[in-house]
Short mmCIF file of C-alpha atoms in Angstrom, two decimals:
data_model
loop_
_atom_site.label_atom_id
_atom_site.label_comp_id
_atom_site.label_asym_id
_atom_site.label_seq_id
_atom_site.Cartn_x
_atom_site.Cartn_y
_atom_site.Cartn_z
CA MET A 1 -157.71 -99.35 -410.38
CA SER A 2 -156.20 -96.45 -408.90
CA ARG A 3 -153.77 -96.92 -406.17
CA SER A 4 -155.80 -94.34 -404.02
CA ARG A 5 -158.94 -96.16 -404.53
CA THR A 6 -157.28 -99.39 -404.02
CA ALA A 7 -156.51 -98.27 -400.54
CA ARG A 8 -159.41 -96.53 -399.59
CA LEU A 9 -161.54 -99.83 -400.05
CA THR A 10 -158.87 -101.68 -398.21
CA THR A 11 -159.41 -99.03 -395.16
CA ALA A 12 -163.20 -99.37 -395.30
CA ARG A 13 -163.07 -103.21 -395.35
CA LEU A 14 -160.76 -103.25 -392.39
CA GLY A 15 -162.22 -100.12 -390.77
CA LEU A 16 -159.60 -98.53 -389.57
CA PRO A 17 -157.87 -95.30 -391.08
CA ALA A 18 -155.15 -95.67 -393.31
CA THR A 19 -152.76 -94.36 -391.20
CA ALA A 20 -153.27 -97.11 -388.52
CA LEU A 21 -153.04 -99.56 -391.46
CA GLY A 22 -149.94 -98.41 -392.21
CA ALA A 23 -148.31 -98.29 -388.53
CA LEU A 24 -149.51 -101.65 -387.70
CA ALA A 25 -148.17 -102.92 -390.98
CA VAL A 26 -144.30 -101.84 -389.55
CA ALA A 27 -145.37 -102.94 -386.33
CA MET A 28 -145.42 -106.96 -387.76
CA LEU A 29 -142.06 -106.81 -389.08
CA PRO A 30 -139.39 -108.20 -386.77
CA SER A 31 -136.85 -105.79 -385.71
CA PRO A 32 -133.25 -106.48 -386.22
CA ALA A 33 -132.69 -106.44 -382.84
CA ALA A 34 -135.32 -109.17 -382.07
CA ALA A 35 -133.93 -111.45 -385.15
CA GLN A 36 -130.94 -111.51 -383.81
CA GLU A 37 -132.22 -112.82 -380.34
CA ALA A 38 -134.13 -115.12 -381.46
CA ALA A 39 -131.17 -116.73 -383.27
CA PRO A 40 -129.80 -119.86 -380.87
CA VAL A 41 -126.81 -118.92 -378.98
CA ALA A 42 -123.75 -121.94 -377.81
CA ARG A 43 -122.11 -121.55 -374.51
CA GLU A 44 -119.70 -124.14 -373.07
CA GLY A 45 -120.36 -125.24 -370.04
CA VAL A 46 -123.70 -123.65 -369.75
CA GLU A 47 -127.37 -125.03 -370.09
CA ARG A 48 -129.74 -122.71 -371.79
CA VAL A 49 -133.46 -122.36 -370.19
CA SER A 50 -136.16 -120.56 -372.69
CA LEU A 51 -138.43 -118.04 -371.53
CA GLY A 52 -140.47 -118.19 -375.12
CA ALA A 53 -142.53 -115.02 -375.67
CA ALA A 54 -141.84 -113.38 -372.63
CA ALA A 55 -138.62 -113.18 -372.92
CA SER A 56 -138.69 -111.51 -376.20
CA SER A 57 -141.36 -108.94 -375.02
CA THR A 58 -139.53 -107.80 -372.16
CA GLY A 59 -136.32 -107.79 -374.04
CA ARG A 60 -134.23 -109.35 -371.36
CA ALA A 61 -131.49 -111.82 -372.01
CA PRO A 62 -132.30 -115.73 -371.66
CA VAL A 63 -131.43 -116.91 -368.06
CA THR A 64 -128.83 -119.55 -368.06
CA VAL A 65 -127.69 -121.92 -365.12
CA PRO A 66 -124.38 -124.11 -364.55
CA ALA A 67 -124.59 -127.19 -366.11
CA HIS A 68 -123.10 -128.65 -362.63
CA SER A 69 -121.46 -127.48 -359.94
CA ALA A 70 -117.96 -127.99 -358.59
CA ALA A 71 -116.83 -129.76 -355.46
CA PRO A 72 -116.38 -127.58 -352.34
CA GLU A 73 -112.51 -126.40 -351.07
CA SER A 74 -112.88 -128.72 -348.26
CA VAL A 75 -114.81 -130.62 -346.07
CA VAL A 76 -114.65 -131.82 -342.47
CA VAL A 77 -114.65 -135.78 -341.87
CA GLN A 78 -117.37 -136.78 -339.86
CA PRO A 79 -117.64 -140.10 -338.08
CA GLY A 80 -117.80 -143.11 -340.40
CA ASP A 81 -116.01 -141.08 -343.18
CA THR A 82 -113.23 -142.69 -345.28
CA ILE A 83 -110.90 -140.52 -348.10
CA SER A 84 -112.52 -143.05 -350.70
CA ALA A 85 -116.36 -142.25 -349.79
CA ILE A 86 -115.86 -138.23 -349.05
CA ALA A 87 -113.63 -138.70 -353.08
CA ALA A 88 -116.83 -140.05 -354.40
CA ARG A 89 -119.41 -138.20 -352.50
CA HIS A 90 -118.07 -135.36 -354.83
CA GLY A 91 -117.22 -136.86 -357.79
CA LEU A 92 -113.86 -137.19 -357.24
CA ARG A 93 -110.63 -139.73 -357.76
CA THR A 94 -109.28 -140.73 -354.08
CA THR A 95 -105.58 -140.78 -355.35
CA ASP A 96 -106.01 -136.67 -355.99
CA VAL A 97 -107.70 -136.20 -352.50
CA LEU A 98 -105.05 -138.85 -350.55
CA ALA A 99 -102.18 -136.38 -352.75
CA LEU A 100 -103.73 -133.12 -352.07
CA ASN A 101 -103.80 -133.52 -347.96
CA GLY A 102 -100.22 -135.64 -348.18
CA LEU A 103 -102.08 -138.95 -347.13
CA GLY A 104 -101.08 -142.30 -348.23
CA TRP A 105 -103.81 -145.07 -348.89
CA SER A 106 -102.87 -146.66 -345.02
CA SER A 107 -103.55 -142.79 -343.17
CA VAL A 108 -106.23 -142.71 -340.44
CA ILE A 109 -108.90 -139.93 -340.66
CA HIS A 110 -110.51 -138.44 -337.45
CA PRO A 111 -113.57 -136.88 -337.28
CA GLY A 112 -113.32 -133.14 -337.40
CA GLN A 113 -109.99 -133.33 -339.63
CA VAL A 114 -110.38 -131.22 -342.54
CA ILE A 115 -109.93 -132.33 -345.62
CA ARG A 116 -108.97 -130.32 -348.97
CA LEU A 117 -110.83 -130.98 -352.33
CA SER A 118 -109.94 -128.39 -354.01
CA GLY A 119 -107.41 -129.27 -357.18
CA ALA A 120 -108.66 -133.15 -357.43
CA SER A 121 -109.66 -134.24 -360.33
CA ALA A 122 -113.26 -135.46 -361.21
CA ALA A 123 -113.56 -139.58 -361.09
CA PRO A 124 -114.13 -141.63 -364.50
CA ALA A 125 -117.30 -142.69 -364.49
CA ALA A 126 -118.43 -146.18 -362.57
CA PRO A 127 -119.16 -149.02 -364.86
CA ALA A 128 -122.17 -150.52 -364.32
CA PRO A 129 -123.01 -153.14 -361.82
CA ALA A 130 -123.48 -156.57 -362.56
CA ALA A 131 -126.25 -158.66 -361.81
CA PRO A 132 -126.76 -160.48 -359.06
CA ALA A 133 -124.89 -163.53 -358.55
CA THR A 134 -126.13 -167.01 -356.75
CA THR A 135 -124.41 -167.15 -352.88
CA THR A 136 -123.74 -169.86 -350.82
CA GLY A 137 -123.04 -170.11 -346.69
CA TYR A 138 -120.00 -170.90 -345.35
CA THR A 139 -119.70 -170.52 -341.63
CA VAL A 140 -116.81 -168.70 -339.74
CA VAL A 141 -114.51 -170.75 -337.88
CA ALA A 142 -111.70 -169.53 -335.28
CA GLY A 143 -108.47 -167.90 -337.43
CA ASP A 144 -110.91 -167.46 -340.55
CA THR A 145 -110.23 -164.14 -342.19
CA ILE A 146 -112.85 -162.74 -345.16
CA SER A 147 -109.54 -162.47 -347.93
CA ALA A 148 -108.78 -166.42 -346.93
CA ILE A 149 -112.51 -167.15 -346.95
CA ALA A 150 -112.65 -165.52 -350.80
CA ARG A 151 -109.53 -167.33 -351.70
CA ARG A 152 -110.67 -170.74 -350.34
CA HIS A 153 -113.92 -170.22 -352.70
CA GLY A 154 -112.55 -168.63 -356.26
CA VAL A 155 -113.87 -165.31 -355.35
CA SER A 156 -112.45 -161.63 -355.02
CA THR A 157 -112.17 -160.06 -351.09
CA GLN A 158 -114.18 -157.39 -352.21
CA ALA A 159 -117.28 -159.39 -353.70
CA VAL A 160 -117.24 -161.20 -350.48
CA LEU A 161 -117.22 -157.92 -348.95
CA ASP A 162 -120.56 -156.65 -351.45
CA ALA A 163 -122.26 -159.62 -350.57
CA ASN A 164 -122.16 -159.15 -347.09
CA GLY A 165 -122.22 -155.38 -346.50
CA LEU A 166 -119.11 -155.33 -344.78
CA GLN A 167 -116.30 -152.93 -345.18
CA SER A 168 -112.23 -153.38 -345.38
CA SER A 169 -112.84 -152.70 -341.23
CA SER A 170 -115.34 -154.96 -340.69
CA ILE A 171 -114.69 -157.87 -338.23
CA ILE A 172 -115.79 -161.60 -338.51
CA TYR A 173 -116.68 -164.01 -335.40
CA PRO A 174 -116.75 -167.79 -335.11
CA GLY A 175 -120.21 -169.28 -335.77
CA GLN A 176 -120.80 -165.98 -337.98
CA THR A 177 -122.44 -167.22 -341.37
CA ILE A 178 -120.68 -165.10 -344.69
CA ALA A 179 -122.40 -165.17 -347.47
CA ILE A 180 -120.21 -166.74 -350.74
CA PRO A 181 -120.96 -165.19 -354.35
CA ALA A 182 -120.95 -167.36 -357.14
CA ALA A 183 -117.42 -167.42 -359.16
CA THR A 184 -117.15 -165.56 -362.06
CA ALA A 185 -115.29 -166.16 -365.18
CA PRO A 186 -111.63 -164.38 -365.19
CA ALA A 187 -111.72 -160.75 -367.38
CA PRO A 188 -109.15 -160.87 -370.19
CA ALA A 189 -105.76 -159.72 -368.50
CA ALA A 190 -104.85 -156.36 -368.96
CA PRO A 191 -101.37 -155.13 -369.62
CA ALA A 192 -99.13 -154.77 -367.20
CA ALA A 193 -99.15 -150.92 -365.84
CA PRO A 194 -95.97 -149.22 -364.06
CA ALA A 195 -95.64 -150.28 -360.79
CA ALA A 196 -96.64 -146.60 -358.79
CA PRO A 197 -94.47 -146.06 -356.10
CA ALA A 198 -95.28 -147.28 -352.57
CA PRO A 199 -97.68 -145.23 -350.47
CA VAL A 200 -96.03 -143.39 -347.38
CA LEU A 201 -97.60 -145.26 -344.36
CA ALA A 202 -99.25 -142.91 -341.77
CA ALA A 203 -97.65 -144.94 -339.08
CA GLU A 204 -93.81 -143.59 -339.58
CA THR A 205 -95.19 -140.17 -339.55
CA VAL A 206 -98.55 -139.59 -337.17
CA THR A 207 -98.63 -137.76 -334.14
CA LEU A 208 -100.56 -138.69 -330.98
CA ASP A 209 -102.98 -135.71 -329.46
CA ASP A 210 -103.80 -135.77 -326.13
CA GLU A 211 -106.67 -138.07 -326.08
CA GLN A 212 -104.55 -140.65 -327.88
CA ILE A 213 -101.86 -140.33 -325.51
CA GLY A 214 -104.35 -140.41 -322.56
CA ASN A 215 -105.56 -144.15 -324.04
CA VAL A 216 -102.00 -145.36 -324.53
CA ARG A 217 -101.45 -144.73 -320.94
CA THR A 218 -104.63 -146.48 -319.81
CA ILE A 219 -103.47 -149.41 -322.09
CA ILE A 220 -99.98 -149.74 -320.74
CA ALA A 221 -101.05 -149.07 -317.11
CA VAL A 222 -103.72 -152.13 -317.52
CA GLY A 223 -101.00 -154.20 -319.00
CA ARG A 224 -98.75 -153.42 -316.31
CA GLU A 225 -100.94 -154.17 -313.95
CA LEU A 226 -101.90 -157.75 -314.86
CA GLY A 227 -98.11 -158.56 -315.70
CA VAL A 228 -98.51 -158.38 -319.57
CA SER A 229 -94.93 -158.54 -321.18
CA ASP A 230 -94.18 -155.65 -323.16
CA ARG A 231 -94.97 -157.61 -326.56
CA GLY A 232 -98.34 -157.95 -325.50
CA ILE A 233 -99.02 -154.37 -324.28
CA ALA A 234 -97.23 -153.61 -327.84
CA VAL A 235 -100.04 -155.73 -329.58
CA ALA A 236 -102.92 -154.20 -327.84
CA LEU A 237 -101.38 -150.87 -328.54
CA GLY A 238 -101.44 -151.06 -332.16
CA THR A 239 -105.13 -152.90 -332.33
CA ALA A 240 -106.45 -149.94 -331.06
CA MET A 241 -104.85 -147.88 -333.42
CA VAL A 242 -106.23 -149.95 -336.19
CA GLU A 243 -109.61 -150.30 -334.31
CA SER A 244 -110.43 -147.00 -333.05
CA TRP A 245 -107.20 -144.40 -333.82
CA LEU A 246 -107.22 -144.94 -330.14
CA ARG A 247 -110.18 -143.54 -329.40
CA ASN A 248 -113.32 -144.21 -327.13
CA LEU A 249 -115.55 -144.08 -329.82
CA ASP A 250 -119.46 -144.32 -329.31
CA TRP A 251 -119.76 -145.58 -332.76
CA GLY A 252 -118.47 -148.49 -335.20
CA ASP A 253 -119.23 -151.03 -337.49
CA ARG A 254 -122.49 -152.71 -336.29
CA ASP A 255 -122.38 -152.35 -332.85
CA SER A 256 -119.08 -152.15 -332.04
CA LEU A 257 -117.90 -149.48 -329.61
CA GLY A 258 -114.74 -148.56 -327.49
CA LEU A 259 -110.94 -148.78 -327.72
CA PHE A 260 -111.28 -152.48 -329.43
CA GLN A 261 -114.68 -152.13 -330.93
CA GLN A 262 -116.08 -154.91 -329.08
CA ARG A 263 -119.12 -155.94 -329.81
CA PRO A 264 -121.96 -155.97 -326.77
CA SER A 265 -124.05 -158.56 -329.33
CA THR A 266 -121.57 -160.90 -329.18
CA GLY A 267 -120.25 -161.40 -325.34
CA TRP A 268 -117.89 -158.36 -324.91
CA GLY A 269 -119.81 -156.67 -322.09
CA SER A 270 -122.58 -154.04 -321.89
CA THR A 271 -122.52 -150.85 -324.02
CA ASP A 272 -121.02 -148.59 -321.05
CA GLU A 273 -119.06 -151.97 -320.41
CA VAL A 274 -116.90 -151.79 -323.98
CA ARG A 275 -116.43 -148.60 -323.74
CA ASP A 276 -114.75 -148.28 -320.20
CA PRO A 277 -111.27 -148.23 -321.40
CA VAL A 278 -109.97 -150.05 -318.61
CA ARG A 279 -112.90 -152.47 -318.51
CA ALA A 280 -112.31 -152.76 -322.57
CA THR A 281 -108.15 -153.45 -322.05
CA LYS A 282 -108.27 -155.85 -319.41
CA ALA A 283 -111.12 -158.14 -321.91
CA PHE A 284 -108.58 -157.89 -324.64
CA PHE A 285 -105.68 -159.17 -322.41
CA GLY A 286 -108.11 -161.61 -321.09
CA GLY A 287 -106.79 -163.96 -318.95
CA PRO A 288 -107.24 -164.90 -315.24
CA SER A 289 -108.76 -161.09 -314.67
CA ASP A 290 -110.92 -161.10 -317.42
CA PRO A 291 -113.83 -159.50 -316.51
CA ASN A 292 -116.17 -161.37 -319.00
CA GLY A 293 -114.72 -164.39 -317.85
CA SER A 294 -114.79 -167.56 -320.41
CA ARG A 295 -117.77 -165.71 -322.92
CA THR A 296 -114.78 -164.19 -324.66
CA ARG A 297 -111.39 -165.02 -325.34
CA GLY A 298 -108.75 -162.31 -325.15
CA LEU A 299 -104.65 -162.45 -326.00
CA LEU A 300 -103.55 -164.21 -322.77
CA ASP A 301 -106.01 -166.86 -323.38
CA ILE A 302 -104.44 -167.95 -327.15
CA PRO A 303 -102.17 -170.86 -326.83
CA GLY A 304 -98.59 -169.47 -328.53
CA TRP A 305 -99.54 -166.32 -329.05
CA GLU A 306 -95.98 -165.18 -327.97
CA SER A 307 -94.49 -166.59 -331.01
CA MET A 308 -97.24 -165.39 -333.49
CA SER A 309 -96.24 -162.46 -335.64
CA PHE A 310 -97.60 -159.28 -334.01
CA ALA A 311 -100.39 -159.18 -336.58
CA GLY A 312 -101.32 -162.81 -336.05
CA ALA A 313 -101.19 -162.27 -332.09
CA ALA A 314 -103.65 -159.22 -332.58
CA GLN A 315 -106.30 -161.03 -335.08
CA SER A 316 -106.75 -164.27 -332.68
CA VAL A 317 -108.30 -161.83 -330.62
CA GLN A 318 -109.99 -159.48 -332.98
CA ILE A 319 -110.98 -162.18 -335.95
CA SER A 320 -110.80 -158.89 -338.71
CA ALA A 321 -111.47 -159.14 -342.01
CA PHE A 322 -107.70 -157.16 -343.05
CA PRO A 323 -105.30 -158.79 -340.13
CA ASP A 324 -102.65 -157.62 -341.99
CA ARG A 325 -103.01 -153.80 -341.04
CA TYR A 326 -101.74 -154.61 -337.53
CA ALA A 327 -98.68 -155.18 -338.64
CA THR A 328 -98.30 -151.66 -339.81
CA TRP A 329 -98.13 -150.61 -336.41
CA GLU A 330 -95.70 -152.92 -334.85
CA ALA A 331 -93.02 -149.88 -334.66
CA PRO A 332 -94.58 -147.12 -333.50
CA ALA A 333 -96.42 -149.04 -330.49
CA PHE A 334 -93.36 -150.39 -329.31
CA GLY A 335 -91.82 -146.27 -329.59
CA TRP A 336 -95.39 -145.55 -327.25
CA LEU A 337 -94.70 -148.13 -324.95
CA ALA A 338 -91.07 -146.76 -324.76
CA THR A 339 -92.45 -142.98 -324.69
CA TYR A 340 -95.49 -143.40 -322.15
CA GLY A 341 -94.44 -146.58 -320.32
#
């Protein structure tokens, strides 16, 4: 059959002119540009979103979105923030955030302070949480600390804190029941790492602002009025710095409030009373002028407090989970007393 006759028969069967068939055949062939567009393209750090036929028909390039977003250059400290919490919130390492801001592990931050994040490295992935362990109850007695309770039961301090929903700054009280997690087998010892340089203590360089200075003067004035010794006043100053950064806080762990983070629920006074700096200071000192009477025990009510260490005297009143923190502020407290007293 001749080529021309074949074309005529094909045209007849399709009901289309030969010229239309030729155009249709050409249109069905993939163009070089379309073929190139269909090839997969790998781009580092970018996740491709396919638009399917719609992208091909419009001729637009495929849409791409970032695989992840970077941390902001800085953040403003909010009530309750810690450096470790800020770092974790933005996927960064605590040590890098401390270094970027010239801070040490014992540095104090306060609401409104700006913390730089730009340049900090991402934190390593956290290990999978361990299965919850069986716990037993323990009743706190006077002089107890979380670390001492943990050692006594052969578990880590952090395990006891986690089991009770406590933080390193939390305060425990006689009569309180503490959950003790079951001891776990020790992990194989890792090779000893080189000793890191000791962090610079915030106490060595801290500068008080007007609010803090005002509260220092109040504590000194109350102590002088009650006839408290210089050492007792210094203990009160150091305690207030650890508990509230020498600020009359309206928040804290559970219902803790004020300069000394006293708790209305444990007999230290009403919400308004524990946030009265003069009354709170008198309650901390205790003695015959204690506004709480015998409901709470102040520094002057502790037998032999004068012969205790600085941290021990503060701890005898506060019953903190981490009593060693008070020792950091012994020298600065005496310095504030000499400057503002």
